[in-house]
Amino acid sequence: MTGSRAGDYRILHEAALRDYLAGVPNLAAVLGGAPASWVITEVGDGNLNLVFIVKGAGGGVAVKQALPYVRLVGESWPLPLSRAHYEYLALSRQAHLAPGLVPALLHHNEPLALTVMELLEPHIIMRKGLVAGTHYPRFVSDVTNFMARTLFFTSDLALSAAEKKEGIAAFAGNHALCKITEDLIFTDPYRVAVQNHWTVPYLNTFAASLRADMELHVAVSRLKLKFMASPEALLHGDLHTGSIMVTEGQTRVIDPEFAFYGPMGFDVGAVLANLLMAYFASAGHERSPGERRAFEGWVLETVEQVWSEFAQKFLDLWRTDAKGDAYPATLFAGEKGAARLEAERQAYIQRLFGDAVGFAGAKINRRIFGLAHNIDFELIEDPRRRAISEARAVRLARAMLVETTTFQTIADVTGAARGLRDWMPEFSN
Ligand code: SR1
Ligand code: MG
């Protein structure tokens, strides 16, 4: 799939991209017609890369090219192009483990850090649909299949120790992307950092308490260590609702450039956190009081189902497909062994739930106080209304981080979120 030599990297803008695609026979065939007639549009609205949609008489493709720096910030923040390699590798593995839930890969050029994928149409970024108040009936089933299968089948429960360690090694070089997470999620929101920002002046006292709250610092530091030192499974690594494309009937998980072997709760917590933020942001998008209650009810139901279906599917895979070196069958023989192993599975999933709750809390705070925010809150134009939604989310996030064990079930999480729906923060200004 690679057509250039190392050292050939250049940023492909429209004309160069047209020439490049014209020179790749399978892509030219998908697009159809004369290359001059292809319509090329740059649509990237993420923080890191260029993304083009290319349409021809016969069809379309999506082209993603990594930039040698963080797009959101500019050339002052260099970032390795190798992330395109890890994204391609992760997409290939996910396509195998969770067929139909990631975009089809059509072409990859390693030196150009460029990947061409099927064009997902009429899919939209899920976060945009959530801001608009759209329900997605397939989402729970699809995202839980994706998480259960990609996490289980890359873990020691499914793999031999050698296969697992090969997997860790294959992604170990993606450390620059891990470092972004380590800094932006687990560190910067809790200290003075130039790139932090929040809804001023309303959240000033909240930001100050994030910087002063030692219990919070301990909680987030424990999670940071878990993120750095627990290679449980191949993570997507950035599984927020901006990394999911949907129609009402289809779900596709995109953008795994942060993939590495880490703690499973990080991916699960990312999905839960982003749904919870959609829930709290919803009040800020109402045009009349209570207008979006049905949507908000669906979001909380979705939070509950995401956890319960994920847990069920993961445990079922463990019961049927445990070919890995962990928990050797010979140690759990007979009825007594089977019962003890089942109790252990329940304990494992409860521990994973606690991790997901904590990571979800960290994911919420980073979107409200860190560098990279989300449109769920940012599109609430009135800053006071935005801050009210954000403050509710932050209050839940602190409890999820510091009082994690008080959330024993997912209903404890949704109950706490529901209880904060109409809470009015006292702003100092
Ligand atoms: C500098 S990159 C900021 C964020 O964008 C990505 O989507 C990740 O979430 C990362 O933390
Ligand atoms: Mg992304």
Short mmCIF file of C-alpha atoms and ligand atoms in Angstrom, two decimals:
data_model
loop_
_atom_site.label_atom_id
_atom_site.label_comp_id
_atom_site.label_asym_id
_atom_site.label_seq_id
_atom_site.Cartn_x
_atom_site.Cartn_y
_atom_site.Cartn_z
CA MET A 1 0.00 0.00 0.00
CA THR A 2 3.01 2.30 0.34
CA GLY A 3 4.01 4.17 -2.79
CA SER A 4 6.79 6.55 -1.67
CA ARG A 5 10.19 6.36 0.03
CA ALA A 6 11.02 7.59 3.51
CA GLY A 7 11.88 11.30 3.39
CA ASP A 8 9.19 11.97 0.80
CA TYR A 9 6.82 13.68 3.23
CA ARG A 10 5.14 16.79 1.99
CA ILE A 11 1.80 18.30 2.84
CA LEU A 12 -0.64 17.47 0.06
CA HIS A 13 -2.89 20.39 -0.67
CA GLU A 14 -5.63 20.13 -3.27
CA ALA A 15 -3.62 20.03 -6.52
CA ALA A 16 -0.96 17.67 -5.20
CA LEU A 17 -3.59 15.42 -3.66
CA ARG A 18 -5.47 15.21 -6.96
CA ASP A 19 -2.28 14.14 -8.76
CA TYR A 20 -1.45 11.66 -6.03
CA LEU A 21 -4.88 10.00 -6.07
CA ALA A 22 -4.86 9.88 -9.87
CA GLY A 23 -1.66 7.84 -9.62
CA VAL A 24 -3.18 5.14 -7.39
CA PRO A 25 -5.23 2.89 -9.69
CA ASN A 26 -7.67 1.45 -7.12
CA LEU A 27 -8.49 4.94 -5.80
CA ALA A 28 -8.86 6.46 -9.26
CA ALA A 29 -11.24 3.58 -10.06
CA VAL A 30 -13.37 4.25 -6.95
CA LEU A 31 -13.58 7.95 -7.78
CA GLY A 32 -14.26 7.45 -11.49
CA GLY A 33 -14.21 10.04 -14.28
CA ALA A 34 -11.36 12.43 -15.04
CA PRO A 35 -9.18 13.53 -12.10
CA ALA A 36 -9.79 17.16 -13.09
CA SER A 37 -13.50 16.66 -12.33
CA TRP A 38 -12.94 15.40 -8.77
CA VAL A 39 -14.22 17.74 -6.07
CA ILE A 40 -11.80 18.00 -3.16
CA THR A 41 -12.84 19.64 0.10
CA GLU A 42 -10.79 19.97 3.27
CA VAL A 43 -13.16 19.21 6.14
CA GLY A 44 -10.84 18.54 9.09
CA ASP A 45 -12.28 20.02 12.26
CA GLY A 46 -10.21 17.91 14.66
CA ASN A 47 -7.19 19.09 16.57
CA LEU A 48 -4.38 17.37 14.71
CA ASN A 49 -4.73 16.51 11.00
CA LEU A 50 -5.84 17.41 7.51
CA VAL A 51 -8.96 15.57 6.33
CA PHE A 52 -10.22 15.76 2.76
CA ILE A 53 -13.39 14.50 1.18
CA VAL A 54 -12.84 13.68 -2.48
CA LYS A 55 -15.79 13.01 -4.77
CA GLY A 56 -15.79 11.82 -8.36
CA ALA A 57 -18.38 10.62 -10.85
CA GLY A 58 -18.18 7.06 -9.49
CA GLY A 59 -17.89 7.61 -5.74
CA GLY A 60 -15.98 9.25 -2.94
CA VAL A 61 -13.16 8.66 -0.47
CA ALA A 62 -11.93 10.25 2.74
CA VAL A 63 -8.24 11.17 2.94
CA LYS A 64 -6.48 11.83 6.22
CA GLN A 65 -2.95 13.22 6.36
CA ALA A 66 -1.06 13.79 9.58
CA LEU A 67 0.62 17.19 9.91
CA PRO A 68 4.06 17.37 11.54
CA TYR A 69 2.56 19.56 14.26
CA VAL A 70 -0.62 19.97 16.32
CA ARG A 71 -3.09 21.69 14.00
CA LEU A 72 -4.99 23.29 16.88
CA VAL A 73 -1.87 25.08 18.14
CA GLY A 74 0.42 25.37 15.11
CA GLU A 75 4.03 24.63 14.16
CA SER A 76 5.27 25.57 17.63
CA TRP A 77 4.01 22.16 18.82
CA PRO A 78 5.68 19.47 16.68
CA LEU A 79 4.13 16.01 16.65
CA PRO A 80 5.50 12.82 15.05
CA LEU A 81 4.03 11.72 11.74
CA SER A 82 4.31 8.14 13.00
CA ARG A 83 0.86 8.55 14.53
CA ALA A 84 -0.54 7.84 11.06
CA HIS A 85 1.19 4.45 11.16
CA TYR A 86 -0.33 3.62 14.55
CA GLU A 87 -3.75 4.77 13.41
CA TYR A 88 -3.53 2.56 10.32
CA LEU A 89 -2.36 -0.38 12.41
CA ALA A 90 -5.14 0.12 14.95
CA LEU A 91 -7.79 0.46 12.24
CA SER A 92 -6.56 -2.76 10.62
CA ARG A 93 -6.79 -4.63 13.93
CA GLN A 94 -10.15 -3.13 14.83
CA ALA A 95 -11.55 -4.04 11.39
CA HIS A 96 -10.58 -7.63 12.08
CA LEU A 97 -11.88 -7.70 15.65
CA ALA A 98 -15.04 -5.61 15.21
CA PRO A 99 -16.00 -5.99 11.53
CA GLY A 100 -18.22 -3.29 10.09
CA LEU A 101 -17.63 -0.87 12.94
CA VAL A 102 -14.66 1.05 11.51
CA PRO A 103 -14.23 2.65 8.07
CA ALA A 104 -12.82 0.40 5.35
CA LEU A 105 -9.16 1.07 4.58
CA LEU A 106 -8.40 1.69 0.91
CA HIS A 107 -4.78 2.87 0.88
CA HIS A 108 -1.95 3.87 3.20
CA ASN A 109 1.27 5.71 2.43
CA GLU A 110 3.60 5.61 5.40
CA PRO A 111 6.14 8.32 4.36
CA LEU A 112 3.32 10.70 3.51
CA ALA A 113 1.50 9.80 6.76
CA LEU A 114 -1.58 9.51 4.61
CA THR A 115 -4.49 7.09 4.79
CA VAL A 116 -7.42 6.79 2.40
CA MET A 117 -10.66 5.31 3.70
CA GLU A 118 -14.19 4.72 2.54
CA LEU A 119 -16.26 7.88 2.57
CA LEU A 120 -18.82 7.63 5.34
CA GLU A 121 -21.94 9.22 3.93
CA PRO A 122 -24.47 10.36 5.14
CA HIS A 123 -22.84 9.77 8.53
CA ILE A 124 -22.12 12.76 10.75
CA ILE A 125 -19.87 13.20 13.76
CA MET A 126 -21.98 11.94 16.66
CA ARG A 127 -21.16 14.95 18.84
CA LYS A 128 -22.87 17.23 16.30
CA GLY A 129 -25.95 15.01 16.33
CA LEU A 130 -26.04 15.07 20.13
CA VAL A 131 -25.85 18.87 20.17
CA ALA A 132 -28.84 18.87 17.79
CA GLY A 133 -30.71 16.52 20.15
CA THR A 134 -30.76 13.47 17.87
CA HIS A 135 -31.29 9.94 19.25
CA TYR A 136 -29.15 7.10 17.88
CA PRO A 137 -30.93 3.76 18.36
CA ARG A 138 -28.03 1.58 17.06
CA PHE A 139 -25.36 3.28 19.12
CA VAL A 140 -25.46 1.16 22.28
CA SER A 141 -25.32 -2.14 20.46
CA ASP A 142 -22.56 -1.01 18.09
CA VAL A 143 -20.28 0.81 20.52
CA THR A 144 -20.53 -1.98 23.09
CA ASN A 145 -19.66 -4.57 20.43
CA PHE A 146 -16.70 -2.42 19.42
CA MET A 147 -15.41 -1.99 22.96
CA ALA A 148 -16.09 -5.50 24.21
CA ARG A 149 -14.48 -7.14 21.18
CA THR A 150 -11.47 -4.86 20.71
CA LEU A 151 -10.67 -4.82 24.44
CA PHE A 152 -11.30 -8.49 25.18
CA PHE A 153 -9.52 -9.93 22.13
CA THR A 154 -6.37 -7.84 22.71
CA SER A 155 -6.15 -8.73 26.41
CA ASP A 156 -4.39 -11.52 28.29
CA LEU A 157 -7.79 -13.18 28.64
CA ALA A 158 -7.76 -13.94 24.89
CA LEU A 159 -4.08 -13.91 23.88
CA SER A 160 -1.01 -15.89 24.78
CA ALA A 161 1.55 -13.95 26.81
CA ALA A 162 3.81 -13.77 23.74
CA GLU A 163 1.06 -12.43 21.44
CA LYS A 164 0.06 -9.87 24.03
CA LYS A 165 3.61 -8.60 24.48
CA GLU A 166 4.06 -8.38 20.71
CA GLY A 167 0.94 -6.23 20.65
CA ILE A 168 2.26 -3.93 23.35
CA ALA A 169 5.54 -3.62 21.45
CA ALA A 170 3.79 -2.81 18.17
CA PHE A 171 2.19 0.28 19.72
CA ALA A 172 4.89 1.25 22.23
CA GLY A 173 6.33 3.87 19.87
CA ASN A 174 3.12 5.91 19.99
CA HIS A 175 4.32 7.54 23.20
CA ALA A 176 4.11 11.13 21.93
CA LEU A 177 0.34 10.73 21.61
CA CYS A 178 0.17 9.12 25.06
CA LYS A 179 2.10 12.11 26.41
CA ILE A 180 -0.57 14.45 25.07
CA THR A 181 -3.13 12.53 27.08
CA GLU A 182 -0.90 12.37 30.15
CA ASP A 183 -0.47 16.15 30.07
CA LEU A 184 -3.82 17.39 28.79
CA ILE A 185 -6.10 15.06 30.71
CA PHE A 186 -4.28 14.09 33.88
CA THR A 187 -2.05 17.07 34.64
CA ASP A 188 -2.71 20.47 33.06
CA PRO A 189 -6.30 21.06 34.25
CA TYR A 190 -5.00 20.74 37.83
CA ARG A 191 -2.11 23.23 37.56
CA VAL A 192 -1.37 26.58 35.96
CA ALA A 193 -0.81 25.86 32.26
CA VAL A 194 -0.80 28.50 29.55
CA GLN A 195 -3.12 26.58 27.28
CA ASN A 196 -5.82 26.02 29.90
CA HIS A 197 -8.99 28.00 29.45
CA TRP A 198 -12.51 27.99 30.82
CA THR A 199 -15.70 30.02 30.81
CA VAL A 200 -14.66 33.23 32.52
CA PRO A 201 -15.47 34.71 34.92
CA TYR A 202 -18.08 32.18 36.03
CA LEU A 203 -15.78 29.19 36.41
CA ASN A 204 -12.80 31.07 37.87
CA THR A 205 -13.40 29.72 41.37
CA PHE A 206 -13.96 26.22 40.00
CA ALA A 207 -10.65 26.38 38.13
CA ALA A 208 -8.91 27.61 41.29
CA SER A 209 -10.33 24.73 43.30
CA LEU A 210 -9.11 22.23 40.70
CA ARG A 211 -5.63 23.63 41.29
CA ALA A 212 -5.92 23.51 45.10
CA ASP A 213 -7.85 20.30 45.74
CA MET A 214 -5.31 17.74 46.97
CA GLU A 215 -7.84 14.90 47.09
CA LEU A 216 -8.52 15.55 43.43
CA HIS A 217 -4.78 15.67 42.69
CA VAL A 218 -4.31 12.27 44.34
CA ALA A 219 -7.26 10.77 42.46
CA VAL A 220 -6.20 12.06 39.05
CA SER A 221 -2.56 11.09 39.67
CA ARG A 222 -3.59 7.51 40.50
CA LEU A 223 -5.48 7.41 37.21
CA LYS A 224 -2.52 8.88 35.37
CA LEU A 225 -0.32 6.11 36.74
CA LYS A 226 -2.91 3.52 35.71
CA PHE A 227 -2.99 5.03 32.22
CA MET A 228 0.81 4.91 31.99
CA ALA A 229 1.46 1.54 33.60
CA SER A 230 -1.44 -0.85 32.89
CA PRO A 231 -1.21 -2.28 29.38
CA GLU A 232 -4.40 -4.34 29.66
CA ALA A 233 -5.60 -4.15 26.06
CA LEU A 234 -5.31 -2.23 22.78
CA LEU A 235 -7.22 0.99 23.40
CA HIS A 236 -8.71 3.29 20.82
CA GLY A 237 -7.25 5.94 23.08
CA ASP A 238 -9.54 8.86 22.18
CA LEU A 239 -13.01 7.34 22.14
CA HIS A 240 -15.09 10.49 22.48
CA THR A 241 -18.23 11.30 20.49
CA GLY A 242 -16.11 13.28 18.01
CA SER A 243 -14.40 9.98 17.10
CA ILE A 244 -17.69 8.29 16.24
CA MET A 245 -19.63 8.78 13.02
CA VAL A 246 -23.29 7.85 12.94
CA THR A 247 -26.53 7.64 11.10
CA GLU A 248 -29.62 6.50 12.95
CA GLY A 249 -28.86 2.98 11.68
CA GLN A 250 -25.05 2.80 11.60
CA THR A 251 -22.07 3.53 13.83
CA ARG A 252 -18.44 3.79 12.75
CA VAL A 253 -15.54 4.41 15.11
CA ILE A 254 -12.83 6.58 13.53
CA ASP A 255 -9.52 8.25 14.42
CA PRO A 256 -7.61 5.74 16.60
CA GLU A 257 -4.33 7.67 16.32
CA PHE A 258 -3.98 7.62 20.14
CA ALA A 259 -4.07 3.80 20.13
CA PHE A 260 -1.78 1.99 22.58
CA TYR A 261 -1.98 -0.75 25.20
CA GLY A 262 -3.54 0.77 28.28
CA PRO A 263 -6.26 0.30 30.88
CA MET A 264 -9.62 -0.74 29.43
CA GLY A 265 -11.52 1.67 31.66
CA PHE A 266 -10.00 4.57 29.74
CA ASP A 267 -11.96 3.79 26.56
CA VAL A 268 -15.16 2.88 28.40
CA GLY A 269 -14.89 6.00 30.57
CA ALA A 270 -14.42 8.16 27.47
CA VAL A 271 -17.76 7.04 26.04
CA LEU A 272 -19.56 7.49 29.37
CA ALA A 273 -17.99 10.94 29.95
CA ASN A 274 -18.93 12.25 26.54
CA LEU A 275 -22.52 11.10 26.91
CA LEU A 276 -22.68 12.72 30.35
CA MET A 277 -21.33 15.97 28.89
CA ALA A 278 -23.98 15.80 26.14
CA TYR A 279 -26.55 15.40 28.93
CA PHE A 280 -25.37 18.42 30.93
CA ALA A 281 -24.89 20.55 27.81
CA SER A 282 -28.43 19.82 26.68
CA ALA A 283 -30.02 22.34 29.07
CA GLY A 284 -27.85 25.04 27.51
CA HIS A 285 -29.22 24.23 24.05
CA GLU A 286 -32.91 24.46 25.05
CA ARG A 287 -34.93 27.16 23.34
CA SER A 288 -37.75 26.69 25.84
CA PRO A 289 -37.57 25.17 29.34
CA GLY A 290 -37.79 21.38 29.29
CA GLU A 291 -37.79 21.21 25.48
CA ARG A 292 -35.06 18.54 25.42
CA ARG A 293 -36.15 16.38 28.36
CA ALA A 294 -36.92 13.39 26.12
CA PHE A 295 -33.46 13.63 24.59
CA GLU A 296 -31.87 13.93 28.02
CA GLY A 297 -33.77 10.86 29.20
CA TRP A 298 -32.46 8.96 26.17
CA VAL A 299 -28.90 10.06 26.91
CA LEU A 300 -29.01 8.79 30.50
CA GLU A 301 -30.65 5.55 29.38
CA THR A 302 -27.83 5.25 26.86
CA VAL A 303 -25.21 5.76 29.58
CA GLU A 304 -26.79 2.92 31.56
CA GLN A 305 -27.06 0.62 28.56
CA VAL A 306 -23.52 1.34 27.35
CA TRP A 307 -22.12 0.11 30.64
CA SER A 308 -24.49 -2.83 31.15
CA GLU A 309 -24.27 -4.12 27.55
CA PHE A 310 -20.51 -3.68 27.48
CA ALA A 311 -20.13 -5.59 30.76
CA GLN A 312 -22.46 -8.36 29.58
CA LYS A 313 -20.69 -8.76 26.23
CA PHE A 314 -17.23 -8.66 27.75
CA LEU A 315 -18.15 -11.30 30.34
CA ASP A 316 -19.80 -13.48 27.69
CA LEU A 317 -16.61 -13.35 25.59
CA TRP A 318 -14.62 -14.33 28.66
CA ARG A 319 -16.96 -17.31 29.22
CA THR A 320 -16.74 -18.49 25.59
CA ASP A 321 -13.41 -17.30 24.16
CA ALA A 322 -10.90 -17.33 27.00
CA LYS A 323 -7.94 -18.73 25.07
CA GLY A 324 -5.37 -16.51 26.77
CA ASP A 325 -2.72 -17.33 29.31
CA ALA A 326 -4.45 -15.49 32.16
CA TYR A 327 -6.67 -17.55 34.49
CA PRO A 328 -5.50 -20.99 33.29
CA ALA A 329 -8.44 -23.41 32.97
CA THR A 330 -6.51 -26.09 34.86
CA LEU A 331 -6.65 -23.93 37.98
CA PHE A 332 -10.43 -23.64 37.83
CA ALA A 333 -11.52 -27.21 37.13
CA GLY A 334 -14.81 -28.72 38.23
CA GLU A 335 -17.92 -27.08 39.60
CA LYS A 336 -16.11 -25.40 42.46
CA GLY A 337 -13.52 -23.94 40.08
CA ALA A 338 -16.20 -22.72 37.66
CA ALA A 339 -18.08 -20.98 40.46
CA ARG A 340 -14.93 -19.36 41.82
CA LEU A 341 -13.90 -18.18 38.34
CA GLU A 342 -17.34 -16.70 37.75
CA ALA A 343 -17.07 -14.79 41.03
CA GLU A 344 -13.66 -13.55 39.87
CA ARG A 345 -15.14 -12.36 36.55
CA GLN A 346 -17.69 -10.34 38.50
CA ALA A 347 -14.94 -8.83 40.65
CA TYR A 348 -12.91 -7.99 37.51
CA ILE A 349 -15.81 -6.20 35.85
CA GLN A 350 -16.56 -4.29 39.06
CA ARG A 351 -12.95 -3.11 39.19
CA LEU A 352 -13.19 -2.11 35.53
CA PHE A 353 -16.37 -0.18 36.32
CA GLY A 354 -14.52 1.80 39.00
CA ASP A 355 -11.74 2.60 36.53
CA ALA A 356 -14.26 3.76 33.92
CA VAL A 357 -16.00 6.01 36.46
CA GLY A 358 -12.71 7.64 37.46
CA PHE A 359 -11.45 8.08 33.91
CA ALA A 360 -14.82 9.54 32.92
CA GLY A 361 -14.45 12.18 35.65
CA ALA A 362 -11.00 13.11 34.32
CA LYS A 363 -12.32 13.29 30.77
CA ILE A 364 -15.03 15.74 31.83
CA ASN A 365 -12.67 18.12 33.63
CA ARG A 366 -10.21 18.24 30.71
CA ARG A 367 -12.95 19.44 28.31
CA ILE A 368 -13.96 22.27 30.64
CA PHE A 369 -10.60 23.52 31.97
CA GLY A 370 -7.91 22.18 29.60
CA LEU A 371 -6.70 23.04 26.10
CA ALA A 372 -9.16 21.10 23.97
CA HIS A 373 -12.84 21.74 24.64
CA ASN A 374 -15.89 20.23 22.95
CA ILE A 375 -18.74 21.74 20.98
CA ASP A 376 -21.32 20.28 23.36
CA PHE A 377 -20.49 23.14 25.70
CA GLU A 378 -18.73 25.56 23.33
CA LEU A 379 -21.81 26.00 21.15
CA ILE A 380 -23.82 27.31 24.11
CA GLU A 381 -23.42 30.96 23.19
CA ASP A 382 -24.46 32.62 26.43
CA PRO A 383 -21.41 32.16 28.70
CA ARG A 384 -23.49 32.10 31.89
CA ARG A 385 -25.72 29.33 30.59
CA ARG A 386 -22.64 27.47 29.34
CA ALA A 387 -20.98 27.81 32.74
CA ILE A 388 -24.09 26.48 34.50
CA SER A 389 -24.03 23.33 32.34
CA GLU A 390 -20.29 22.97 32.81
CA ALA A 391 -20.44 23.49 36.58
CA ARG A 392 -22.99 20.68 36.89
CA ALA A 393 -20.70 18.37 34.94
CA VAL A 394 -17.67 19.41 37.01
CA ARG A 395 -19.50 18.70 40.25
CA LEU A 396 -20.29 15.18 39.06
CA ALA A 397 -16.74 14.76 37.77
CA ARG A 398 -15.25 15.54 41.18
CA ALA A 399 -17.45 12.94 42.84
CA MET A 400 -16.55 10.39 40.16
CA LEU A 401 -12.85 11.08 40.71
CA VAL A 402 -12.67 11.43 44.48
CA GLU A 403 -15.61 9.33 45.67
CA THR A 404 -15.35 6.68 42.98
CA THR A 405 -16.33 3.79 45.24
CA THR A 406 -19.65 5.42 46.11
CA PHE A 407 -20.66 4.66 42.51
CA GLN A 408 -21.30 0.94 42.75
CA THR A 409 -23.63 0.70 39.77
CA ILE A 410 -24.17 2.69 36.61
CA ALA A 411 -27.55 3.75 38.04
CA ASP A 412 -25.59 5.50 40.80
CA VAL A 413 -23.87 7.56 38.08
CA THR A 414 -27.03 8.42 36.14
CA GLY A 415 -28.89 9.10 39.41
CA ALA A 416 -26.21 11.60 40.43
CA ALA A 417 -26.31 13.22 36.98
CA ARG A 418 -30.10 13.47 37.12
CA GLY A 419 -29.85 15.02 40.60
CA LEU A 420 -27.59 17.76 39.23
CA ARG A 421 -29.76 18.57 36.17
CA ASP A 422 -31.33 21.61 37.82
CA TRP A 423 -28.65 22.42 40.40
CA MET A 424 -27.75 26.10 40.30
CA PRO A 425 -24.10 26.88 41.04
CA GLU A 426 -23.28 30.00 43.00
CA PHE A 427 -20.93 32.00 40.83
CA SER A 428 -18.71 34.47 42.55
CA ASN A 429 -19.20 37.00 39.71
C1 SR1 B 1 -3.45 18.65 21.18
S1 SR1 B 1 -4.55 17.42 20.85
C2 SR1 B 1 -5.89 17.71 21.86
C3 SR1 B 1 -6.87 16.61 21.87
O1 SR1 B 1 -7.33 16.34 20.57
C4 SR1 B 1 -7.54 14.96 20.42
O2 SR1 B 1 -8.81 14.70 19.92
C5 SR1 B 1 -7.33 14.35 21.79
O3 SR1 B 1 -8.53 14.28 22.52
C6 SR1 B 1 -6.36 15.28 22.38
O4 SR1 B 1 -6.29 15.21 23.78
MG MG B 2 -9.19 12.57 16.79
#
